[in-house]
Structures are given as structure tokens and as C-alpha cells.
Short mmCIF file of C-alpha atoms in Angstrom, two decimals:
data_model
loop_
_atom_site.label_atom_id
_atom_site.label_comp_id
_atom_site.label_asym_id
_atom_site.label_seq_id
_atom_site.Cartn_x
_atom_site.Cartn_y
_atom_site.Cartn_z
CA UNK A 1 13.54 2.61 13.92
CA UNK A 2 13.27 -0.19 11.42
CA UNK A 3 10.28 1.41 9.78
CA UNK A 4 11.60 4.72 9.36
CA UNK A 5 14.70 3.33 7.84
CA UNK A 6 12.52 1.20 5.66
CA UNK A 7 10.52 4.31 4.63
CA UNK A 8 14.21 5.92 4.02
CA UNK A 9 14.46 2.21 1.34
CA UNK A 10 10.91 3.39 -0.09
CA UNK A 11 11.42 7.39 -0.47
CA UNK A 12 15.38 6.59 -2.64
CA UNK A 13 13.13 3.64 -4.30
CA UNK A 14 10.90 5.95 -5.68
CA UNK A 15 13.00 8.86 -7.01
CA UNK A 16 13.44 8.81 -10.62
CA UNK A 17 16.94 10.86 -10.69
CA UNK A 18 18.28 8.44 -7.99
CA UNK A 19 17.21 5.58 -10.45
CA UNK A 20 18.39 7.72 -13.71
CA UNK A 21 21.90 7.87 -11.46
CA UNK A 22 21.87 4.28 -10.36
CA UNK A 23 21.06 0.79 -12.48
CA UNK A 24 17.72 2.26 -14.14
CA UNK A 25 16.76 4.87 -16.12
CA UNK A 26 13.50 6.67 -16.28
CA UNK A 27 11.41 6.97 -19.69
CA UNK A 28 8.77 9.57 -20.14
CA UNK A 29 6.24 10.94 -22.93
CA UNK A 30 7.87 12.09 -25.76
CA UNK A 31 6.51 14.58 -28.66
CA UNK A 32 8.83 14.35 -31.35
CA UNK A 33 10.27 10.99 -33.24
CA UNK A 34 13.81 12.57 -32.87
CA UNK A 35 13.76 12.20 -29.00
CA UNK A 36 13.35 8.51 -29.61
CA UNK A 37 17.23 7.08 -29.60
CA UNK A 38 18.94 4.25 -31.46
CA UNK A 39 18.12 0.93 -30.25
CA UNK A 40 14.83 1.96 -28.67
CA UNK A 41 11.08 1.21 -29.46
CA UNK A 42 8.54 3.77 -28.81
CA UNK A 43 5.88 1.87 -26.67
CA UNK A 44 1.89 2.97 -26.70
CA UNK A 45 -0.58 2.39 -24.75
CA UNK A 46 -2.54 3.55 -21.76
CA UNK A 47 -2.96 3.34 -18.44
CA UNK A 48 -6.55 3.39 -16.53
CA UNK A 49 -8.14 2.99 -13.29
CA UNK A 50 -11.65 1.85 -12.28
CA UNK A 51 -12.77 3.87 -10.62
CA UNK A 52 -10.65 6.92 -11.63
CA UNK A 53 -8.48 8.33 -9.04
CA UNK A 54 -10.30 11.29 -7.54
CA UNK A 55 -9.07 15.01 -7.13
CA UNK A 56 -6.69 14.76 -4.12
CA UNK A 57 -7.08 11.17 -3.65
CA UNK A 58 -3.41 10.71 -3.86
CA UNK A 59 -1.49 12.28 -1.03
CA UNK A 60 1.70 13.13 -1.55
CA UNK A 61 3.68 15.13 0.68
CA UNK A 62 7.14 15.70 1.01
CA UNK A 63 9.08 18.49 1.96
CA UNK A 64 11.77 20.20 -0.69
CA UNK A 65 11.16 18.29 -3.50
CA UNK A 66 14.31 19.69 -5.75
CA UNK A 67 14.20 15.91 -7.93
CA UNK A 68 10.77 16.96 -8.58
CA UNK A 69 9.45 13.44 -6.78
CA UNK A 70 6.11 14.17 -6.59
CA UNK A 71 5.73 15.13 -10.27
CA UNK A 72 6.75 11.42 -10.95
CA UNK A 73 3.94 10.17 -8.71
CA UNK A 74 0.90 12.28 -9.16
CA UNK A 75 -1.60 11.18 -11.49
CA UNK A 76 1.42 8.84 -12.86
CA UNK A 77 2.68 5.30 -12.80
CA UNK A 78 5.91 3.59 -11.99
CA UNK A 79 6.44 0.62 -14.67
CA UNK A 80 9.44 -1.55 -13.75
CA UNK A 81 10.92 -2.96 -17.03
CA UNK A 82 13.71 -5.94 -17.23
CA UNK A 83 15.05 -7.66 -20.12
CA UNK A 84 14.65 -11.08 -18.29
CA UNK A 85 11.03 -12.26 -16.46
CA UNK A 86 11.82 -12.61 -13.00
CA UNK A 87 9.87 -11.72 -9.69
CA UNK A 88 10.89 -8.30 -8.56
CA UNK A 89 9.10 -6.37 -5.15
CA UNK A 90 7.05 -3.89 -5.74
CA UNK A 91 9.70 -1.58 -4.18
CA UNK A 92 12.65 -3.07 -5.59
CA UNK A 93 14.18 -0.53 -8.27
CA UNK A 94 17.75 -1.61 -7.92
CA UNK A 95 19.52 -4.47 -9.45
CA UNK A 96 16.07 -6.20 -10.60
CA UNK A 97 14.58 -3.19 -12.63
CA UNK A 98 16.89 -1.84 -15.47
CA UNK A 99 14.55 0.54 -17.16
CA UNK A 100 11.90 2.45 -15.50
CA UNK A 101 8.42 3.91 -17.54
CA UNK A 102 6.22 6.40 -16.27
CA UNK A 103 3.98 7.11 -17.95
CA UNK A 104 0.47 9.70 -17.03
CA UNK A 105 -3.07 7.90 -15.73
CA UNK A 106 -5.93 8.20 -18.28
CA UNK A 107 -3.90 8.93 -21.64
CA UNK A 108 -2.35 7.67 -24.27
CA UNK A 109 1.28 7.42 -23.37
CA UNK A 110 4.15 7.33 -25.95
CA UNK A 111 7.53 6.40 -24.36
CA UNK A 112 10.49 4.98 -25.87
CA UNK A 113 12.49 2.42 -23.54
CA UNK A 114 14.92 0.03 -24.61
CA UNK A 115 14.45 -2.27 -26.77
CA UNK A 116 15.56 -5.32 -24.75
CA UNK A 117 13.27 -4.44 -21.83
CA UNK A 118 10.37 -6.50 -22.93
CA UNK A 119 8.98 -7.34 -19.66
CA UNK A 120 7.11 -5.23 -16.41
CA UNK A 121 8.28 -6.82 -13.62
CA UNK A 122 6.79 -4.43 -11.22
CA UNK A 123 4.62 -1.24 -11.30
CA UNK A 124 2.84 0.64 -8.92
CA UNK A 125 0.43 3.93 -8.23
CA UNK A 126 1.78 5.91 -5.29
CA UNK A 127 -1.21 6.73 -3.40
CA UNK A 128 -0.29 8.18 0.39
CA UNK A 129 3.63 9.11 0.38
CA UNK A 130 5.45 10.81 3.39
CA UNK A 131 8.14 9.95 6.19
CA UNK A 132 4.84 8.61 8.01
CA UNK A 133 2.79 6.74 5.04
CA UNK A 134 3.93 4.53 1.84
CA UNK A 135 0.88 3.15 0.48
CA UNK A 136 0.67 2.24 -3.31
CA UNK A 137 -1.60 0.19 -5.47
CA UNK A 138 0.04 -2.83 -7.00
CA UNK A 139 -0.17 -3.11 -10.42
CA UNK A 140 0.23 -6.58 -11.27
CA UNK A 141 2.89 -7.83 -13.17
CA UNK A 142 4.48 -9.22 -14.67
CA UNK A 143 3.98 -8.28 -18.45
CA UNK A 144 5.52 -9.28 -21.50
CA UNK A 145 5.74 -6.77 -24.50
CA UNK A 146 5.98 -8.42 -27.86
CA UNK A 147 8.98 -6.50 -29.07
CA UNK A 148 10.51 -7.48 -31.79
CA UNK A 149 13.81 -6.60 -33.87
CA UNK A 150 12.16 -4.35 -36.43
CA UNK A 151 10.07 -2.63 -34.30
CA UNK A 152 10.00 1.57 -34.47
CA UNK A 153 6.72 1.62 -32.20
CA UNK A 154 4.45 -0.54 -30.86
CA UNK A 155 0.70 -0.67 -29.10
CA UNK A 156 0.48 -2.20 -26.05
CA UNK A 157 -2.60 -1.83 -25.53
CA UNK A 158 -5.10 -0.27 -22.52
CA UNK A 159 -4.06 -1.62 -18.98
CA UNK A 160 -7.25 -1.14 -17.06
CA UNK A 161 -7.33 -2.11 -13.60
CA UNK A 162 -10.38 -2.07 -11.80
CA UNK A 163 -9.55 -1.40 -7.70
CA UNK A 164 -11.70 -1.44 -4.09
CA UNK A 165 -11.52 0.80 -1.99
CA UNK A 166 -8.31 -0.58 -0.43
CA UNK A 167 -6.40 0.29 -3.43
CA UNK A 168 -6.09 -3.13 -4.27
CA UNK A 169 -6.59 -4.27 -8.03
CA UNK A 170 -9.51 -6.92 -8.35
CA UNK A 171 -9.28 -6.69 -11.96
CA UNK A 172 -7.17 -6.59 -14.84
CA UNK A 173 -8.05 -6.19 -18.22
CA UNK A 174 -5.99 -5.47 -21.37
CA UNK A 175 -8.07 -3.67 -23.92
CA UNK A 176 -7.29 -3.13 -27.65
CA UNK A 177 -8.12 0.60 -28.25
CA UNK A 178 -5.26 0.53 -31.62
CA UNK A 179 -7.30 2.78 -33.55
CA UNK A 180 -7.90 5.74 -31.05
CA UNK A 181 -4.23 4.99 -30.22
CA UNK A 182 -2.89 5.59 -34.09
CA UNK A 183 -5.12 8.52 -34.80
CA UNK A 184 -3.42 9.57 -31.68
CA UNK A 185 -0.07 8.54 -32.88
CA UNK A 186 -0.57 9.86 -36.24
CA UNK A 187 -1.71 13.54 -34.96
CA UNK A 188 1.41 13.93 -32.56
CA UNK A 189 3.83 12.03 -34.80
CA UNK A 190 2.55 12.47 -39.01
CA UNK A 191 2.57 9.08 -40.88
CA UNK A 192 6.09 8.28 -41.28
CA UNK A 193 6.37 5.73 -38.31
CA UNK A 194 4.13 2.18 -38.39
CA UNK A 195 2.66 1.50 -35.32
CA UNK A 196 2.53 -1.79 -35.04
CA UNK A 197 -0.27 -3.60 -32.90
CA UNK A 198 1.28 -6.04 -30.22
CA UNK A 199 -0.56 -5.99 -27.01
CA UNK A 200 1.03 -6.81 -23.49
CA UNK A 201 0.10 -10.26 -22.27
CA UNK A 202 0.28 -10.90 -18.79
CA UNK A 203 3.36 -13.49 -17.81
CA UNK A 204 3.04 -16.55 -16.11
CA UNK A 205 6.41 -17.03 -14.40
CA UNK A 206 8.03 -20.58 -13.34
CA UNK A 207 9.31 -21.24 -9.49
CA UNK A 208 12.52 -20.68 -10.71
CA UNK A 209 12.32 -17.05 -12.50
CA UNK A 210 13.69 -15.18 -9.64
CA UNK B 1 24.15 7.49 20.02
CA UNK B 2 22.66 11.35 20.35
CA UNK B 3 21.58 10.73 16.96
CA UNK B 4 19.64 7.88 18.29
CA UNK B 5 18.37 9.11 20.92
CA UNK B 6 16.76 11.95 19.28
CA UNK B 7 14.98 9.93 16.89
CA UNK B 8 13.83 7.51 19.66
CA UNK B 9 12.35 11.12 21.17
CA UNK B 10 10.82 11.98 17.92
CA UNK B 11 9.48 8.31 17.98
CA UNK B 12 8.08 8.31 20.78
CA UNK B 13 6.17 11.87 20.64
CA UNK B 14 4.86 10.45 16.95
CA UNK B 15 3.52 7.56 18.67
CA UNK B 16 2.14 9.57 21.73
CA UNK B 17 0.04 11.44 18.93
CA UNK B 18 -1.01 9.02 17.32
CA UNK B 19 -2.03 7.13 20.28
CA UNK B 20 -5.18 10.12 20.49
CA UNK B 21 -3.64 11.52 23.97
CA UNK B 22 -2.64 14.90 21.84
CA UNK B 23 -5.44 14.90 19.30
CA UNK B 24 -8.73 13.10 19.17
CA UNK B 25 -11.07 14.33 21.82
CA UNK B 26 -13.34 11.41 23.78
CA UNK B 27 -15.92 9.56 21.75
CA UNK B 28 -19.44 10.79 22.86
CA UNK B 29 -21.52 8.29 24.49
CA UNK B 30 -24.26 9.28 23.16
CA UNK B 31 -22.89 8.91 19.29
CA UNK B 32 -25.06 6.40 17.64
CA UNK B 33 -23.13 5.90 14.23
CA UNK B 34 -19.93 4.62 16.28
CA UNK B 35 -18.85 0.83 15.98
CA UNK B 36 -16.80 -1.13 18.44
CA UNK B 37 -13.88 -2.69 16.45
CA UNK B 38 -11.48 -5.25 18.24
CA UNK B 39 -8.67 -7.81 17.05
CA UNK B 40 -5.69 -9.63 18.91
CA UNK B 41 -2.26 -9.95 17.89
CA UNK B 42 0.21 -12.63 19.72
CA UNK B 43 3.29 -10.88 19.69
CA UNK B 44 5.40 -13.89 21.66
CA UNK B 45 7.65 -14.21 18.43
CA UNK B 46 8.18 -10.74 18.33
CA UNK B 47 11.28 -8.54 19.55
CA UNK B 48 8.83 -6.39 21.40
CA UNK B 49 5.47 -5.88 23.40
CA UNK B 50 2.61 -4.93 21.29
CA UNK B 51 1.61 -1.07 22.47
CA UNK B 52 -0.60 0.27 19.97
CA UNK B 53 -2.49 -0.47 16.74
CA UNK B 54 -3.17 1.97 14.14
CA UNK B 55 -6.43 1.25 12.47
CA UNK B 56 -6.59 3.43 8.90
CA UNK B 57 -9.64 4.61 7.29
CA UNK B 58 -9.46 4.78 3.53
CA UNK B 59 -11.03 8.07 2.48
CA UNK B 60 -9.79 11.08 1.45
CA UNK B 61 -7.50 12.20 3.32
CA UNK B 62 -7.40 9.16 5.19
CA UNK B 63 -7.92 9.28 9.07
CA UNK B 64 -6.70 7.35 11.24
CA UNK B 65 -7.43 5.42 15.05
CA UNK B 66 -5.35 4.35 17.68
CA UNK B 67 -6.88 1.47 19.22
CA UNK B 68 -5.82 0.40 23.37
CA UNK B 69 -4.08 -2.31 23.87
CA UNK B 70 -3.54 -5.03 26.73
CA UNK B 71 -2.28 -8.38 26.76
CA UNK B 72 -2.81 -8.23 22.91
CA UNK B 73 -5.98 -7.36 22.81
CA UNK B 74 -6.88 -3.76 21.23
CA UNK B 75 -9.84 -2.14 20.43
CA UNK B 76 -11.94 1.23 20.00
CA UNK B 77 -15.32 2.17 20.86
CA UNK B 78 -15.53 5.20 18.66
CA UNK B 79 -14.98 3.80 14.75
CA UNK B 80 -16.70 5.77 12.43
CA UNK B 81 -18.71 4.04 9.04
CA UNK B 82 -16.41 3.40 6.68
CA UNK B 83 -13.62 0.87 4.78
CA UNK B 84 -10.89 -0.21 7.69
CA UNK B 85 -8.10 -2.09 8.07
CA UNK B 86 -5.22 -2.08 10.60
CA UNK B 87 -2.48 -0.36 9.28
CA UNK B 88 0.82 0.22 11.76
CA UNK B 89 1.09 -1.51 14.96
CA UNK B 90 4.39 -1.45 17.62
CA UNK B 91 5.46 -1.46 21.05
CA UNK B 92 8.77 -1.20 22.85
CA UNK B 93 11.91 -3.28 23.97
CA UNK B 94 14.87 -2.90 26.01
CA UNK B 95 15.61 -2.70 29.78
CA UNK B 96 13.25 0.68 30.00
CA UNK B 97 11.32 0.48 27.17
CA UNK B 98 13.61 2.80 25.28
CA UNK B 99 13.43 0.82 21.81
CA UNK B 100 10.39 1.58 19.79
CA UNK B 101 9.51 -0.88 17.35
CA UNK B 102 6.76 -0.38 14.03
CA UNK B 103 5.39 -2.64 12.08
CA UNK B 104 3.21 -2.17 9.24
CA UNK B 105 0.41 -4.55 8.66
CA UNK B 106 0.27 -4.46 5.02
CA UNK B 107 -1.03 -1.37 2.98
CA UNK B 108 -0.28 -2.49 -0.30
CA UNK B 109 -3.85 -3.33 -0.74
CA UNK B 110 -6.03 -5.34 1.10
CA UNK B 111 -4.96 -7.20 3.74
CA UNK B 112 -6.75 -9.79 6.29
CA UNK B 113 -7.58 -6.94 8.80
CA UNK B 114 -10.17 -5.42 6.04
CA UNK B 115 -13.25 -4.72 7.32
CA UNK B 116 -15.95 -2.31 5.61
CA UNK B 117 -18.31 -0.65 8.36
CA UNK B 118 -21.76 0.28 6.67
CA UNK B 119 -23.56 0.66 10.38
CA UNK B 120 -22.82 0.74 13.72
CA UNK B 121 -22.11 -2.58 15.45
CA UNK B 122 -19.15 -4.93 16.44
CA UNK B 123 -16.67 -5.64 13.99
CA UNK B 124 -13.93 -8.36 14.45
CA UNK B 125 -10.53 -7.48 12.82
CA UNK B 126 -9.47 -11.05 13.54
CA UNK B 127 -6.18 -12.43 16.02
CA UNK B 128 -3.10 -13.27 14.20
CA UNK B 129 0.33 -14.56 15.93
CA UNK B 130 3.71 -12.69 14.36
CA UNK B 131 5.77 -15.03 13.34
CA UNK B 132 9.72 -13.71 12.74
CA UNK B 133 11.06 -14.96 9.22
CA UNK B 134 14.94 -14.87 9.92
CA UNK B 135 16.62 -13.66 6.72
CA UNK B 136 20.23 -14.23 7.62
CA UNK B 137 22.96 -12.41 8.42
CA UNK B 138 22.93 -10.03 5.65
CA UNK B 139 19.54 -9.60 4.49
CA UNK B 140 16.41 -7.50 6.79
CA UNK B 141 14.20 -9.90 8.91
CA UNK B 142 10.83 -10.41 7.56
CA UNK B 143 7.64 -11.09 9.46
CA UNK B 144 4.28 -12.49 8.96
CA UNK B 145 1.00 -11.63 10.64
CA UNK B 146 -0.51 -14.94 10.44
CA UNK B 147 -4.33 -16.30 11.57
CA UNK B 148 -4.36 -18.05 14.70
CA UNK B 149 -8.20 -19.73 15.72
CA UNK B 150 -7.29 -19.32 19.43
CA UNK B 151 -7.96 -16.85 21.44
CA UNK B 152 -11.64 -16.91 19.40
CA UNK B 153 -13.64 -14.30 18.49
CA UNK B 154 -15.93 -15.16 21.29
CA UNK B 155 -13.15 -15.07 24.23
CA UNK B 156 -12.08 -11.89 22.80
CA UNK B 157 -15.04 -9.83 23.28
CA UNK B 158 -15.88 -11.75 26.44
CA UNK B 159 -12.87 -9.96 27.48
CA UNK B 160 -13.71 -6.61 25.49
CA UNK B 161 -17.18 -6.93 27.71
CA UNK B 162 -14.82 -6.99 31.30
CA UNK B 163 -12.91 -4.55 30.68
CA UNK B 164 -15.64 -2.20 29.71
CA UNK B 165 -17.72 -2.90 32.24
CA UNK B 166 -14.56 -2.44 34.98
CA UNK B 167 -12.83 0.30 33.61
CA UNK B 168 -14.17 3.46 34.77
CA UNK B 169 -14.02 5.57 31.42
CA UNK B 170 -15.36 3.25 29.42
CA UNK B 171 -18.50 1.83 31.47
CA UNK B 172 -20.44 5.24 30.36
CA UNK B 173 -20.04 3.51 26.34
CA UNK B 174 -23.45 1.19 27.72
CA UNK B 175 -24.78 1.22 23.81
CA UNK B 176 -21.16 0.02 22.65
CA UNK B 177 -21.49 -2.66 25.82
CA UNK B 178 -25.28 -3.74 24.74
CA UNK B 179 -24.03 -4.63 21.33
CA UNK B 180 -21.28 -6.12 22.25
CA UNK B 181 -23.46 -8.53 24.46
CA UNK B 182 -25.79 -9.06 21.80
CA UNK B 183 -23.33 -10.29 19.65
CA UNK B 184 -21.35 -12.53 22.24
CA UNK B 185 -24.96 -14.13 22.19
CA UNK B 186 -24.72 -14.58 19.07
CA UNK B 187 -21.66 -16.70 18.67
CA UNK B 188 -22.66 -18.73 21.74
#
């Protein structure tokens, strides 16, 4: 009984529209500059796995899907942003998490948040998902993004996490591809937008941060 | 209370299935790529009695065993090669049993249980004691699977060995029981 109503916890933790209803909202890919809002900062970067995640090796199955759940968690990531660095759970998209990214595995992703959430306080890779499974590789936070006041768009650099065969991440690297990323950038977007290189660095966080 | 009592059904006949008795036919005794995996949990701190453990294979689509249990102990005679680690584990409380209880282990990664099985032989999961983290009135209980040294590795299969070797169905396993000698003469 407990675990099925902490599955219930993990299956409203994971829908986006629940979180776009709730504290957090969701940010996706964008393809044109005028989908990027006032007051946010169009974030690039990339998100890979070592080894890559294999056709079908995510199972995801739920029932009438109307949110479109699964869509969020195939082939995708769930980035918890804050404005504040502070230990959130990996399943904890309520008060801790303000602003969730999510963006697709393997490429360049462009996806404005806000501009205060400059840290990842949480982020993981749904990898088995039903009533009877919730398993998920962590991705390790927490990040800081060097946002600053100015900023249009920024590159954060490649996250590549190398995993075992327990879906746990053994290693983490953050890789500067900047000039794939602003051909990349250029092509979808034309020249009138800098992006600006300021890659992630991971966060060490005091006893006291949450 | 019907509510409940239909979930505690649908509970239960989960748990029945994954327990093998609907699914997994016997292991053949003559199957030579088959480990024996074992483990102990001390579930003293726990609300209830420990009744199965569900021992996950990651592949894809990941399978899954349901290893006997008794007086903590659990193990299965049958595991295939592969990268293991316990996964769900429960039993029951109440007057009749009625109130089913799951854990999970840890599947956010790896946890202590991981073993990886490259060829058949005996393969120690470890024994842990639960230990209940009380949260307060208004916050979930936690819980902990932690190490414990005793029972050992070596009393554990000592008493994997007895129960083989007594228990009717499982005295035909005789490869499973050689190896499991040969490597109770190894920790002596």
C-alpha cells in the first residue's frame, strides 16, 4: 500500500502539465527567437549518454496517456531548475523545483527558461515507468549556469554522463562543443542573437543549502 | 474500507505472480548456466515479516526473480548470467496477514545488492538489517537497508546447504548443492 501510493507521488512527479499547473513550469526546444519571452535566456547545450540508450531500452508504459507523459520521458531528460542551490530529491518537483527543462538525449537543445533559474538541482532519465516500476538514472546535480543580466543565449556546454549497466552515472564530464553548438545556433536562429559561451559547472553545496 | 480491500486483493494476486507460482516454470536440474544467488535481510525493525524478494535483471526488457524466503533468508537456484540486484522486497502484517507491505531496495542506480553474474556459481547478495527512520508526525517514514556482518556469509549458505539437502524439491538441484559446498569450503 505504501509503495503504490508512493508510485501514485512518482507518476504526478513526473507529469509536465501537472508541473506547468502547479509551482513549475516546463521548457522545451524552441525554433524561432520570438518564442523566447521577456526575461528569459535561451540556454544551449546537450545532453549525452555513454553508452547511448538503446532502441527500447527505456520502458515506458502507461495506460491513456492524454498529458502526453511518455513523450516527456522517451529519449528525453527532466532538468530541475531553482533560482537558489539547495538539495532537492530526485523526485521532488514541487516547492523545491520552480522551472523544469527537458530537453531531447543526443542533440543540441535550445530552451529558454527563466532567467533567475541558474541552478539544476535535480534531473533524471526515466528508464522503466509503470504502476509496477519507477526506475530512473540520476543525473547528478547540482549545476550552476553562469547567467548573467545581459544574457539573450548562452552555451552550457555537453553534459556527458558515462553509466553501468545499473543505470547509475560513474562519470560526468562537461565538454565544450561551442562551435558545433553556434553553427547549430546560427542555422536554426540567423546571426542576430550572440551566443555567449558559459559552461555549467558542477556545484558544491554547504550543509546548510537545503 | 471496500476500496481497501480490493487493492489489498489486487496486492496480493501481484505478489502471488510475481512470487513464480503463476508464471515461471521449475528451473531444470540439468541447466548448467544457472547460479545460486542468496542474501538475508533482518526485518526485526520492520512493520512486517519479510515474504519475498524480487531480484531484477537489468536487460532489455528487464526480467525479473522471486527468490524464497524463511527466517530472512532468500534465495534462487535458477539465476540466469547477467547484471542483478535486489529490487522490491515485502511481506505482511496484521492479525491475518491481511496488510501487504513493499519496499523497494533502491533502483535509482546501483545499490549494495549489485552483483554481475558472468558464470554459473554462488553469488552472495549480502545481509542487511532495516532499520525504520521515524520522520514525524507529518512527514512519510523512511528506511534504510543497512550491512550487518552477522549472520555471515558462511552461516548463510550453511543454511542454504540444509535446506536444500532437506527439502524435497530442491535436493534434485545436486550441481547447485556441489557448488554451494565448494564454496562454503572456501570461506572456511
Amino acid at each position: 500500500m505504501v509503495k503504490l501510493f508512493l508510485r501514485f507521488m512518482l507518476l504526478c512527479s513526473l507529469v509536465p502539465l501537472l508541473l506547468a499547473a502547479g509551482c513549475a513550469s516546463v521548457h522545451r526546444d524552441i525554433s524561432s527567437l520570438n518564442e523566447v519571452e521577456v526575461e528569459t535566456v535561451l540556454l544551449v547545450g546537450r545532453i549525452e549518454l555513454v553508452p547511448r540508450l538503446r532502441q527500447g531500452e527505456q520502458n515506458i508504459r502507461l495506460g491513456l496517456d492524454p498529458s502526453g507523459i511518455k513523450e516527456s520521458m522517451v529519449n528525453r531528460a527532466m532538468l530541475g531548475l531553482s533560482h537558489e542551490p539547495k538539495r532537492v530529491e530526485w523526485n521532488e518537483f514541487g516547492g523545491g523545483v520552480r522551472a523544469v527543462m527537458n530537453p531531447v538525449l543526443e542533440q543540441t537543445f535550445f530552451i529558454p527558461v527563466p532567467k533567475g533559474m541558474r541552478y539544476m538541482v535535480n534531473g533524471t532519465i526515466a528508464m522503466e515507468f509503470s504502476p509496477n516500476d519507477g526506475t530512473t538514472l540520476m543525473i547528478l546535480p547540482p549545476m550552476e549556469f553562469d547567467i548573467r543580466p545581459n544574457d539573450k543565449a548562452i552555451y552550457i556546454g555537453t553534459l556527458r554522463m558515462h553509466r553501468d549497466e545499473f543505470h547509475e552515472v560513474t562519470k560526468t564530464e562537461i565538454l565544450d562543443d561551442y562551435t558545433a553548438a553556434s553553427a547549430e545556433f546560427k542555422k536554426r536562429f540567423g546571426g542576430s542573437m550572440v551566443l555567449r559561451k558559459g559552461l555549467a559547472k558542477p556545484l558544491k553545496l554547504r550543509a546548510s543549502d537545503g | 474500507m471496500p476500496f481497501k480491500r480490493i487493492l489489498s486483493a489486487l496486492l496480493a494476486f501481484a505478489v502471488f505472480t510475481l512470487a513464480g507460482c503463476a508464471s515461471r516454470p521449475p528451473v531444470d536440474p540439468k541447466k548448467e548456466n544457472v547460479s545460486l544467488v542468496f542474501g538475508y535481510f533482518d526485518m526485526s525493525d520492520a512493520k512486517s515479516t519479510l515474504k519475498w524478494v524480487s531480484l531484477k535483471r537489468y536487460a532489455t526488457p528487464p526480467a525479473y526473480y522471486s527468490l524464497g524466503v524463511k527466517d530472512g533468508l532468500f534465495f534462487h537456484i535458477g539465476v540466469e548470467p547477467g547484471p542483478y540486484q535486489v529490487d522490491t522486497f515485502g511481506g505482511t502484517s496484521g492479525l491475518f496477514g491481511g496488510q501487504i507491505h513493499e519496499y523497494n531496495f533502491g533502483g535509482q542506480g546501483r545499490n549494495d545488492t549489485a552483483i554481475r553474474i558472468d558464470k554459473p556459481g554462488v553469488y552472495f547478495l549480502g545481509a542487511y538489517k532495516y532499520v525504520h527512520h521515524d520522520q514525524g508526525l507529518f512527514r512519510a517514514d523512511k528506511f534504510s537497508m543497512q550491512p550487518i556482518k552477522s549472520p555471515s556469509e558462511k552461516e548463510l549458505l550453511q543454511r542454504v546447504i540444509a535446506r536444500m539437502e532437506s527439502d524435497d524439491e530442491l535436493k534434485m538441484y545436486t550441481r547447485q548443492i556441489e557448488m554451494a559446498k565448494k564454496r562454503l569450503a572456501a570461506l572456511r
